GROMACS .gro file of C-alpha atoms in nm:
model
  478
    1UNK     CA    1   9.337   4.686   9.612
    2UNK     CA    2   9.361   4.867   9.944
    3UNK     CA    3   9.644   5.117   9.979
    4UNK     CA    4   9.695   5.357  10.265
    5UNK     CA    5   9.897   5.677  10.262
    6UNK     CA    6  10.075   5.802  10.575
    7UNK     CA    7   9.975   6.142  10.709
    8UNK     CA    8  10.035   6.347  11.025
    9UNK     CA    9   9.806   6.301  11.318
   10UNK     CA   10   9.705   6.011  11.542
   11UNK     CA   11   9.771   5.653  11.451
   12UNK     CA   12   9.602   5.558  11.123
   13UNK     CA   13   9.400   5.244  11.061
   14UNK     CA   14   9.310   5.133  10.709
   15UNK     CA   15   8.943   5.095  10.631
   16UNK     CA   16   8.803   4.827  10.404
   17UNK     CA   17   8.713   4.925  10.048
   18UNK     CA   18   8.359   5.055  10.020
   19UNK     CA   19   8.129   4.967   9.731
   20UNK     CA   20   8.097   5.229   9.464
   21UNK     CA   21   7.733   5.321   9.522
   22UNK     CA   22   7.761   5.698   9.546
   23UNK     CA   23   7.592   5.936   9.305
   24UNK     CA   24   7.763   6.040   8.987
   25UNK     CA   25   7.987   6.344   9.012
   26UNK     CA   26   7.926   6.665   8.816
   27UNK     CA   27   8.054   6.680   8.462
   28UNK     CA   28   8.430   6.715   8.451
   29UNK     CA   29   8.740   6.570   8.289
   30UNK     CA   30   8.735   6.196   8.217
   31UNK     CA   31   8.876   5.963   8.478
   32UNK     CA   32   8.947   5.596   8.521
   33UNK     CA   33   9.035   5.567   8.891
   34UNK     CA   34   8.841   5.653   9.210
   35UNK     CA   35   9.024   5.704   9.536
   36UNK     CA   36   8.831   5.748   9.861
   37UNK     CA   37   9.026   5.970  10.099
   38UNK     CA   38   8.944   6.017  10.467
   39UNK     CA   39   9.062   6.373  10.534
   40UNK     CA   40   9.083   6.557  10.865
   41UNK     CA   41   8.982   6.924  10.860
   42UNK     CA   42   8.921   7.196  11.116
   43UNK     CA   43   8.559   7.190  11.232
   44UNK     CA   44   8.485   7.548  11.132
   45UNK     CA   45   8.217   7.667  10.888
   46UNK     CA   46   8.457   7.869  10.674
   47UNK     CA   47   8.696   7.574  10.637
   48UNK     CA   48   8.415   7.334  10.550
   49UNK     CA   49   8.267   7.577  10.298
   50UNK     CA   50   8.602   7.631  10.132
   51UNK     CA   51   8.658   7.254  10.108
   52UNK     CA   52   8.312   7.216   9.955
   53UNK     CA   53   8.395   7.482   9.695
   54UNK     CA   54   8.723   7.312   9.606
   55UNK     CA   55   8.558   6.972   9.565
   56UNK     CA   56   8.272   7.117   9.359
   57UNK     CA   57   8.522   7.284   9.128
   58UNK     CA   58   8.707   6.954   9.079
   59UNK     CA   59   8.385   6.747   9.045
   60UNK     CA   60   8.466   6.537   9.355
   61UNK     CA   61   8.183   6.413   9.579
   62UNK     CA   62   8.226   6.521   9.944
   63UNK     CA   63   8.036   6.376  10.236
   64UNK     CA   64   8.061   6.279  10.603
   65UNK     CA   65   8.180   5.927  10.685
   66UNK     CA   66   7.909   5.664  10.711
   67UNK     CA   67   7.859   5.465  11.030
   68UNK     CA   68   8.134   5.209  11.058
   69UNK     CA   69   8.301   5.321  10.738
   70UNK     CA   70   8.629   5.416  10.905
   71UNK     CA   71   8.796   5.369  11.240
   72UNK     CA   72   9.001   5.688  11.217
   73UNK     CA   73   8.950   5.916  11.517
   74UNK     CA   74   9.017   6.289  11.545
   75UNK     CA   75   9.112   6.533  11.818
   76UNK     CA   76   8.880   6.795  11.951
   77UNK     CA   77   8.809   7.074  11.706
   78UNK     CA   78   8.865   6.851  11.399
   79UNK     CA   79   8.620   6.657  11.188
   80UNK     CA   80   8.641   6.393  10.915
   81UNK     CA   81   8.523   6.414  10.558
   82UNK     CA   82   8.530   6.147  10.285
   83UNK     CA   83   8.641   6.279   9.946
   84UNK     CA   84   8.603   6.073   9.633
   85UNK     CA   85   8.886   6.187   9.410
   86UNK     CA   86   8.848   6.095   9.044
   87UNK     CA   87   9.166   6.109   8.840
   88UNK     CA   88   9.327   5.957   8.536
   89UNK     CA   89   9.618   5.734   8.631
   90UNK     CA   90   9.747   5.380   8.642
   91UNK     CA   91   9.638   5.154   8.923
   92UNK     CA   92   9.976   5.131   9.097
   93UNK     CA   93  10.010   5.509   9.144
   94UNK     CA   94   9.645   5.616   9.166
   95UNK     CA   95   9.650   5.659   9.545
   96UNK     CA   96   9.976   5.857   9.545
   97UNK     CA   97   9.849   6.084   9.265
   98UNK     CA   98   9.518   6.146   9.444
   99UNK     CA   99   9.683   6.232   9.776
  100UNK     CA  100   9.939   6.457   9.607
  101UNK     CA  101   9.663   6.637   9.415
  102UNK     CA  102   9.459   6.691   9.733
  103UNK     CA  103   9.765   6.816   9.924
  104UNK     CA  104   9.847   7.063   9.647
  105UNK     CA  105   9.492   7.199   9.638
  106UNK     CA  106   9.482   7.229  10.017
  107UNK     CA  107   9.808   7.428  10.019
  108UNK     CA  108   9.693   7.656   9.738
  109UNK     CA  109   9.358   7.721   9.910
  110UNK     CA  110   9.523   7.746  10.255
  111UNK     CA  111   9.301   7.473  10.394
  112UNK     CA  112   9.372   7.322  10.735
  113UNK     CA  113   9.340   6.968  10.599
  114UNK     CA  114   9.550   6.658  10.577
  115UNK     CA  115   9.495   6.300  10.461
  116UNK     CA  116   9.436   6.030  10.721
  117UNK     CA  117   9.355   5.735  10.495
  118UNK     CA  118   9.333   5.662  10.122
  119UNK     CA  119   9.182   5.363   9.948
  120UNK     CA  120   9.156   5.276   9.580
  121UNK     CA  121   8.802   5.166   9.492
  122UNK     CA  122   8.739   4.991   9.164
  123UNK     CA  123   8.413   4.862   9.027
  124UNK     CA  124   8.404   4.489   8.965
  125UNK     CA  125   8.322   4.429   8.599
  126UNK     CA  126   8.083   4.137   8.570
  127UNK     CA  127   8.044   3.946   8.244
  128UNK     CA  128   7.745   4.061   8.044
  129UNK     CA  129   7.537   3.930   7.757
  130UNK     CA  130   7.377   4.191   7.534
  131UNK     CA  131   7.040   4.153   7.368
  132UNK     CA  132   6.868   4.351   7.095
  133UNK     CA  133   6.502   4.398   7.022
  134UNK     CA  134   6.476   4.326   6.652
  135UNK     CA  135   6.206   4.298   6.396
  136UNK     CA  136   6.133   3.945   6.286
  137UNK     CA  137   6.293   3.857   5.958
  138UNK     CA  138   6.021   3.867   5.695
  139UNK     CA  139   6.023   3.780   5.328
  140UNK     CA  140   6.298   3.909   5.103
  141UNK     CA  141   6.068   4.172   4.950
  142UNK     CA  142   5.985   4.317   5.291
  143UNK     CA  143   6.352   4.336   5.384
  144UNK     CA  144   6.430   4.516   5.059
  145UNK     CA  145   6.148   4.764   5.126
  146UNK     CA  146   6.283   4.821   5.475
  147UNK     CA  147   6.634   4.884   5.340
  148UNK     CA  148   6.496   5.136   5.091
  149UNK     CA  149   6.289   5.297   5.368
  150UNK     CA  150   6.599   5.338   5.588
  151UNK     CA  151   6.800   5.476   5.296
  152UNK     CA  152   6.540   5.737   5.199
  153UNK     CA  153   6.410   5.837   5.542
  154UNK     CA  154   6.722   5.819   5.756
  155UNK     CA  155   6.570   6.031   6.033
  156UNK     CA  156   6.280   5.791   6.102
  157UNK     CA  157   6.242   5.423   6.177
  158UNK     CA  158   6.017   5.146   6.070
  159UNK     CA  159   5.809   5.046   6.377
  160UNK     CA  160   5.823   4.680   6.280
  161UNK     CA  161   6.185   4.629   6.177
  162UNK     CA  162   6.537   4.718   6.273
  163UNK     CA  163   6.720   4.719   6.605
  164UNK     CA  164   6.534   4.914   6.872
  165UNK     CA  165   6.746   4.913   7.184
  166UNK     CA  166   7.034   4.746   7.356
  167UNK     CA  167   7.002   4.573   7.695
  168UNK     CA  168   7.300   4.442   7.889
  169UNK     CA  169   7.216   4.164   8.133
  170UNK     CA  170   7.480   4.060   8.393
  171UNK     CA  171   7.562   3.693   8.397
  172UNK     CA  172   7.793   3.454   8.576
  173UNK     CA  173   8.061   3.236   8.425
  174UNK     CA  174   7.981   2.950   8.662
  175UNK     CA  175   7.663   2.874   8.465
  176UNK     CA  176   7.655   2.680   8.142
  177UNK     CA  177   7.620   2.883   7.824
  178UNK     CA  178   7.269   2.754   7.731
  179UNK     CA  179   7.147   2.836   8.081
  180UNK     CA  180   7.300   3.184   8.070
  181UNK     CA  181   7.148   3.253   7.730
  182UNK     CA  182   6.800   3.138   7.840
  183UNK     CA  183   6.806   3.333   8.168
  184UNK     CA  184   6.939   3.655   8.018
  185UNK     CA  185   6.695   3.634   7.726
  186UNK     CA  186   6.404   3.624   7.972
  187UNK     CA  187   6.556   3.917   8.164
  188UNK     CA  188   6.595   4.118   7.842
  189UNK     CA  189   6.235   4.045   7.737
  190UNK     CA  190   6.113   4.159   8.079
  191UNK     CA  191   6.321   4.476   8.050
  192UNK     CA  192   6.172   4.559   7.713
  193UNK     CA  193   5.821   4.494   7.839
  194UNK     CA  194   5.855   4.709   8.152
  195UNK     CA  195   6.021   5.002   7.977
  196UNK     CA  196   5.870   5.030   7.629
  197UNK     CA  197   5.974   5.302   7.392
  198UNK     CA  198   5.735   5.542   7.224
  199UNK     CA  199   5.562   5.369   6.933
  200UNK     CA  200   5.764   5.059   7.011
  201UNK     CA  201   5.622   4.778   7.227
  202UNK     CA  202   5.733   4.421   7.250
  203UNK     CA  203   5.497   4.229   7.026
  204UNK     CA  204   5.585   3.861   6.991
  205UNK     CA  205   5.418   3.859   6.650
  206UNK     CA  206   5.639   4.143   6.522
  207UNK     CA  207   5.954   4.155   6.734
  208UNK     CA  208   6.200   3.909   6.876
  209UNK     CA  209   6.470   3.940   7.141
  210UNK     CA  210   6.797   3.822   6.995
  211UNK     CA  211   7.165   3.862   7.067
  212UNK     CA  212   7.364   4.095   6.842
  213UNK     CA  213   7.451   3.924   6.519
  214UNK     CA  214   7.805   3.796   6.525
  215UNK     CA  215   7.995   3.952   6.234
  216UNK     CA  216   8.146   3.622   6.125
  217UNK     CA  217   8.245   3.766   5.790
  218UNK     CA  218   8.442   4.044   5.959
  219UNK     CA  219   8.617   3.794   6.184
  220UNK     CA  220   8.715   3.588   5.882
  221UNK     CA  221   8.835   3.901   5.705
  222UNK     CA  222   9.049   3.999   6.008
  223UNK     CA  223   9.200   3.649   6.014
  224UNK     CA  224   9.264   3.656   5.640
  225UNK     CA  225   9.436   3.994   5.684
  226UNK     CA  226   9.646   3.838   5.961
  227UNK     CA  227   9.756   3.552   5.734
  228UNK     CA  228   9.817   3.797   5.449
  229UNK     CA  229  10.036   4.026   5.664
  230UNK     CA  230  10.232   3.734   5.808
  231UNK     CA  231  10.288   3.597   5.458
  232UNK     CA  232  10.406   3.935   5.332
  233UNK     CA  233  10.650   3.961   5.623
  234UNK     CA  234  10.771   3.605   5.559
  235UNK     CA  235  10.833   3.670   5.190
  236UNK     CA  236  10.994   4.003   5.264
  237UNK     CA  237  11.222   3.866   5.535
  238UNK     CA  238  11.319   3.565   5.326
  239UNK     CA  239  11.406   3.781   5.027
  240UNK     CA  240  11.152   3.608   4.801
  241UNK     CA  241  10.984   3.920   4.666
  242UNK     CA  242  11.148   3.892   4.324
  243UNK     CA  243  11.003   3.541   4.294
  244UNK     CA  244  10.645   3.679   4.312
  245UNK     CA  245  10.718   3.996   4.119
  246UNK     CA  246  10.686   4.218   4.429
  247UNK     CA  247  11.018   4.388   4.355
  248UNK     CA  248  10.820   4.605   4.112
  249UNK     CA  249  10.680   4.920   4.282
  250UNK     CA  250  10.340   4.856   4.123
  251UNK     CA  251  10.316   4.522   4.306
  252UNK     CA  252  10.529   4.566   4.617
  253UNK     CA  253  10.393   4.914   4.697
  254UNK     CA  254  10.028   4.807   4.751
  255UNK     CA  255  10.142   4.501   4.947
  256UNK     CA  256  10.344   4.716   5.186
  257UNK     CA  257  10.058   4.968   5.221
  258UNK     CA  258   9.802   4.699   5.298
  259UNK     CA  259  10.024   4.519   5.549
  260UNK     CA  260  10.137   4.845   5.708
  261UNK     CA  261   9.779   4.972   5.737
  262UNK     CA  262   9.671   4.649   5.903
  263UNK     CA  263   9.961   4.659   6.150
  264UNK     CA  264   9.935   5.028   6.234
  265UNK     CA  265   9.556   5.035   6.263
  266UNK     CA  266   9.536   4.718   6.469
  267UNK     CA  267   9.815   4.827   6.704
  268UNK     CA  268   9.647   5.161   6.769
  269UNK     CA  269   9.317   4.987   6.835
  270UNK     CA  270   9.487   4.745   7.075
  271UNK     CA  271   9.667   5.007   7.286
  272UNK     CA  272   9.400   5.277   7.293
  273UNK     CA  273   9.246   5.350   7.632
  274UNK     CA  274   9.517   5.150   7.805
  275UNK     CA  275   9.815   5.251   8.023
  276UNK     CA  276  10.037   5.170   7.724
  277UNK     CA  277   9.863   5.441   7.519
  278UNK     CA  278   9.939   5.701   7.785
  279UNK     CA  279  10.298   5.580   7.817
  280UNK     CA  280  10.378   5.589   7.444
  281UNK     CA  281  10.481   5.959   7.443
  282UNK     CA  282  10.778   5.876   7.666
  283UNK     CA  283  10.834   5.511   7.575
  284UNK     CA  284  10.909   5.584   7.210
  285UNK     CA  285  11.172   5.856   7.278
  286UNK     CA  286  11.326   5.625   7.540
  287UNK     CA  287  11.350   5.337   7.292
  288UNK     CA  288  11.532   5.542   7.027
  289UNK     CA  289  11.863   5.576   7.223
  290UNK     CA  290  11.845   5.208   7.313
  291UNK     CA  291  11.822   5.115   6.945
  292UNK     CA  292  12.131   5.321   6.847
  293UNK     CA  293  12.391   5.062   6.962
  294UNK     CA  294  12.161   4.775   6.859
  295UNK     CA  295  12.147   4.869   6.490
  296UNK     CA  296  12.519   4.829   6.405
  297UNK     CA  297  12.537   4.508   6.608
  298UNK     CA  298  12.250   4.359   6.408
  299UNK     CA  299  12.414   4.483   6.088
  300UNK     CA  300  12.735   4.303   6.181
  301UNK     CA  301  12.534   3.983   6.233
  302UNK     CA  302  12.386   4.012   5.884
  303UNK     CA  303  12.728   4.071   5.727
  304UNK     CA  304  12.878   3.784   5.923
  305UNK     CA  305  12.598   3.550   5.813
  306UNK     CA  306  12.655   3.657   5.452
  307UNK     CA  307  13.030   3.590   5.469
  308UNK     CA  308  12.993   3.260   5.656
  309UNK     CA  309  12.975   3.049   5.332
  310UNK     CA  310  13.313   3.199   5.235
  311UNK     CA  311  13.456   3.118   5.578
  312UNK     CA  312  13.535   3.485   5.643
  313UNK     CA  313  13.436   3.754   5.887
  314UNK     CA  314  13.358   4.123   5.829
  315UNK     CA  315  13.666   4.340   5.817
  316UNK     CA  316  13.731   4.613   6.071
  317UNK     CA  317  13.635   4.892   5.832
  318UNK     CA  318  13.312   4.736   5.704
  319UNK     CA  319  13.092   4.932   5.945
  320UNK     CA  320  12.918   5.206   5.750
  321UNK     CA  321  12.597   5.288   5.570
  322UNK     CA  322  12.547   4.927   5.459
  323UNK     CA  323  12.596   4.804   5.815
  324UNK     CA  324  12.332   5.049   5.942
  325UNK     CA  325  12.092   4.951   5.662
  326UNK     CA  326  12.128   4.583   5.748
  327UNK     CA  327  12.070   4.653   6.120
  328UNK     CA  328  11.762   4.864   6.050
  329UNK     CA  329  11.635   4.592   5.819
  330UNK     CA  330  11.652   4.325   6.090
  331UNK     CA  331  11.511   4.560   6.355
  332UNK     CA  332  11.216   4.659   6.134
  333UNK     CA  333  11.145   4.295   6.054
  334UNK     CA  334  11.148   4.209   6.425
  335UNK     CA  335  10.923   4.499   6.531
  336UNK     CA  336  10.668   4.463   6.254
  337UNK     CA  337  10.646   4.085   6.295
  338UNK     CA  338  10.609   4.118   6.671
  339UNK     CA  339  10.318   4.357   6.616
  340UNK     CA  340  10.123   4.112   6.396
  341UNK     CA  341   9.948   3.928   6.689
  342UNK     CA  342   9.897   4.261   6.872
  343UNK     CA  343   9.732   4.410   6.562
  344UNK     CA  344   9.507   4.106   6.532
  345UNK     CA  345   9.411   4.149   6.900
  346UNK     CA  346   9.320   4.515   6.834
  347UNK     CA  347   9.108   4.437   6.528
  348UNK     CA  348   8.918   4.159   6.704
  349UNK     CA  349   8.838   4.383   7.000
  350UNK     CA  350   8.730   4.655   6.760
  351UNK     CA  351   8.502   4.425   6.561
  352UNK     CA  352   8.333   4.282   6.872
  353UNK     CA  353   8.294   4.571   7.118
  354UNK     CA  354   7.936   4.482   7.212
  355UNK     CA  355   8.000   4.112   7.255
  356UNK     CA  356   8.272   4.173   7.513
  357UNK     CA  357   8.478   3.894   7.358
  358UNK     CA  358   8.723   3.775   7.617
  359UNK     CA  359   8.941   3.473   7.657
  360UNK     CA  360   9.301   3.359   7.652
  361UNK     CA  361   9.316   3.408   7.276
  362UNK     CA  362   9.225   3.778   7.311
  363UNK     CA  363   9.448   3.876   7.603
  364UNK     CA  364   9.775   4.063   7.608
  365UNK     CA  365   9.998   3.788   7.747
  366UNK     CA  366   9.967   3.537   7.462
  367UNK     CA  367   9.963   3.814   7.199
  368UNK     CA  368  10.287   3.968   7.322
  369UNK     CA  369  10.450   3.628   7.380
  370UNK     CA  370  10.355   3.506   7.033
  371UNK     CA  371  10.466   3.837   6.882
  372UNK     CA  372  10.810   3.816   7.043
  373UNK     CA  373  10.845   3.455   6.931
  374UNK     CA  374  10.744   3.544   6.575
  375UNK     CA  375  10.977   3.845   6.574
  376UNK     CA  376  11.270   3.631   6.685
  377UNK     CA  377  11.185   3.359   6.431
  378UNK     CA  378  11.157   3.606   6.142
  379UNK     CA  379  11.483   3.775   6.246
  380UNK     CA  380  11.658   3.436   6.235
  381UNK     CA  381  11.493   3.385   5.895
  382UNK     CA  382  11.653   3.710   5.781
  383UNK     CA  383  11.995   3.588   5.894
  384UNK     CA  384  11.932   3.258   5.717
  385UNK     CA  385  11.845   3.453   5.403
  386UNK     CA  386  12.175   3.641   5.431
  387UNK     CA  387  12.363   3.310   5.457
  388UNK     CA  388  12.171   3.178   5.155
  389UNK     CA  389  12.266   3.489   4.957
  390UNK     CA  390  12.629   3.431   5.049
  391UNK     CA  391  12.608   3.070   4.929
  392UNK     CA  392  12.451   3.180   4.600
  393UNK     CA  393  12.719   3.444   4.544
  394UNK     CA  394  12.988   3.187   4.620
  395UNK     CA  395  12.850   2.978   4.334
  396UNK     CA  396  12.866   3.287   4.110
  397UNK     CA  397  13.228   3.344   4.208
  398UNK     CA  398  13.317   2.983   4.135
  399UNK     CA  399  13.164   3.030   3.789
  400UNK     CA  400  13.377   3.342   3.733
  401UNK     CA  401  13.084   3.588   3.749
  402UNK     CA  402  13.076   3.917   3.937
  403UNK     CA  403  12.932   3.926   4.292
  404UNK     CA  404  12.682   4.202   4.371
  405UNK     CA  405  12.715   4.413   4.682
  406UNK     CA  406  12.522   4.299   4.990
  407UNK     CA  407  12.452   4.557   5.263
  408UNK     CA  408  12.793   4.722   5.238
  409UNK     CA  409  12.987   4.400   5.180
  410UNK     CA  410  13.143   4.434   4.835
  411UNK     CA  411  13.362   4.168   4.675
  412UNK     CA  412  13.665   4.243   4.457
  413UNK     CA  413  13.875   4.021   4.235
  414UNK     CA  414  14.249   4.043   4.295
  415UNK     CA  415  14.567   3.874   4.186
  416UNK     CA  416  14.784   3.766   4.480
  417UNK     CA  417  15.153   3.706   4.418
  418UNK     CA  418  15.376   3.600   4.714
  419UNK     CA  419  15.700   3.793   4.741
  420UNK     CA  420  15.894   3.470   4.796
  421UNK     CA  421  15.839   3.098   4.788
  422UNK     CA  422  15.886   3.080   5.165
  423UNK     CA  423  15.615   3.337   5.240
  424UNK     CA  424  15.394   3.196   5.518
  425UNK     CA  425  15.018   3.161   5.462
  426UNK     CA  426  14.721   2.988   5.623
  427UNK     CA  427  14.505   2.759   5.408
  428UNK     CA  428  14.571   2.668   5.048
  429UNK     CA  429  14.861   2.831   4.861
  430UNK     CA  430  14.771   3.141   4.658
  431UNK     CA  431  14.682   3.040   4.301
  432UNK     CA  432  14.907   3.148   4.017
  433UNK     CA  433  14.749   3.311   3.716
  434UNK     CA  434  14.395   3.315   3.858
  435UNK     CA  435  14.223   3.594   4.049
  436UNK     CA  436  14.077   3.540   4.396
  437UNK     CA  437  13.789   3.705   4.584
  438UNK     CA  438  13.868   3.948   4.865
  439UNK     CA  439  13.628   4.144   5.091
  440UNK     CA  440  13.869   4.407   5.217
  441UNK     CA  441  14.178   4.412   5.435
  442UNK     CA  442  14.181   4.341   5.809
  443UNK     CA  443  14.480   4.494   5.981
  444UNK     CA  444  14.812   4.369   5.846
  445UNK     CA  445  14.660   4.060   5.685
  446UNK     CA  446  14.426   3.991   5.396
  447UNK     CA  447  14.187   3.701   5.357
  448UNK     CA  448  14.080   3.582   5.015
  449UNK     CA  449  13.867   3.304   4.882
  450UNK     CA  450  13.998   3.087   4.600
  451UNK     CA  451  13.715   2.994   4.359
  452UNK     CA  452  13.915   2.709   4.204
  453UNK     CA  453  13.993   2.542   4.537
  454UNK     CA  454  13.670   2.656   4.706
  455UNK     CA  455  13.869   2.745   5.018
  456UNK     CA  456  14.001   3.056   5.186
  457UNK     CA  457  14.359   3.165   5.246
  458UNK     CA  458  14.511   3.426   5.475
  459UNK     CA  459  14.845   3.594   5.416
  460UNK     CA  460  15.033   3.896   5.552
  461UNK     CA  461  15.029   4.209   5.340
  462UNK     CA  462  15.407   4.235   5.352
  463UNK     CA  463  15.448   3.884   5.214
  464UNK     CA  464  15.237   3.935   4.899
  465UNK     CA  465  15.166   4.180   4.621
  466UNK     CA  466  14.795   4.238   4.558
  467UNK     CA  467  14.661   4.377   4.233
  468UNK     CA  468  14.289   4.442   4.182
  469UNK     CA  469  14.143   4.319   3.854
  470UNK     CA  470  13.798   4.404   3.711
  471UNK     CA  471  13.654   4.055   3.659
  472UNK     CA  472  13.691   3.697   3.774
  473UNK     CA  473  13.822   3.583   3.435
  474UNK     CA  474  14.086   3.854   3.407
  475UNK     CA  475  14.440   3.720   3.352
  476UNK     CA  476  14.692   3.763   3.632
  477UNK     CA  477  15.009   3.699   3.428
  478UNK     CA  478  15.204   4.013   3.329
   0.00000   0.00000   0.00000
């Protein structure tokens, strides 16, 4: 990436990015971006000394431009200096942040300096294979003795066992894997031979150069935890916890803690040391106001799905605590389910930091895409569960049993008596002597569901007398 920043002075020409071969800067705050700035400063000893002091205080290397490094020219009495500014920032704004920081320091120190060119320089990360110098695996008794030796004398090492050192050998992806392994193994053996440690020399009879052992068991455990968390979310979203006894706090509590720990820990491991981690302090407060209008809308969808088997819609006054609870329920199901692939990505990267495991299955794009797809699917499963609950409660009403409340939607049994025989209605005629099911009034009309006819009816409030009764088998005759 080559980005230039405009500055006063003669016409500016961008220079090509230079390789990052300079010496390490003095100890200072951590950074993740390097910006090379070609600055123009008055050619006076006091100005140059003051600039050197500022750069030393910030831990920035300062030097004269190399031959052919830049095509920027200066007027008489001015000279060029290359400053390597090291900051923490995202790639898209690294150059702007570096130039702004340098301008601020120059104004505070009253330096006669301005930026002529700025270029973002990033080191190209080549794939690497890591090798360990290990002791050859001996008999079981020797390995037990070594384990006891390491447990008792933790400050010392057995010269003939255990991992000695780690060597990272660059490799290229254009080669086949067997060729890369053979070439890098030879390079690692040469590295160990040329730079032996005290009391540790590469002895083919005692040591061997091997790649770090792949923690297959940990990978399997992470995958099992992924399946377990997805299953818990599926059962929770489908309302099947009573079927497995998870409605008891002694069973459901540990399940929620295990699934929540996996999701939270994996998500933190996935976003740490990334631009997302630095953006979380303002992304989360920004998302809260956006979720405020979303929660009641999702709650209305749940109530509508529940009432769909009855052929009714939520009444105008049904929005309340139950509506908010239903909306939060769907939103939590969506968010937690969407984080399942992201958490798996974080755990896999955490379990294999030395192997540098990379590939399409461990990248952000498929994890986020799969997470959004799973979140949408599980949210639709929650709505399907609401519709199934409505169908089950409709069967209870047809059998004359009471209907439990569902996220603020409460059913009541009522006797409906038309004021006259000519009273208009929509649907089947109101039954005589039998109570019906109503879910509240909507404006000047009331909708009720007739259990005997298994159909709904709508009638104006002024054309009927409505009397609430306690049960579905209560008599309506006076």
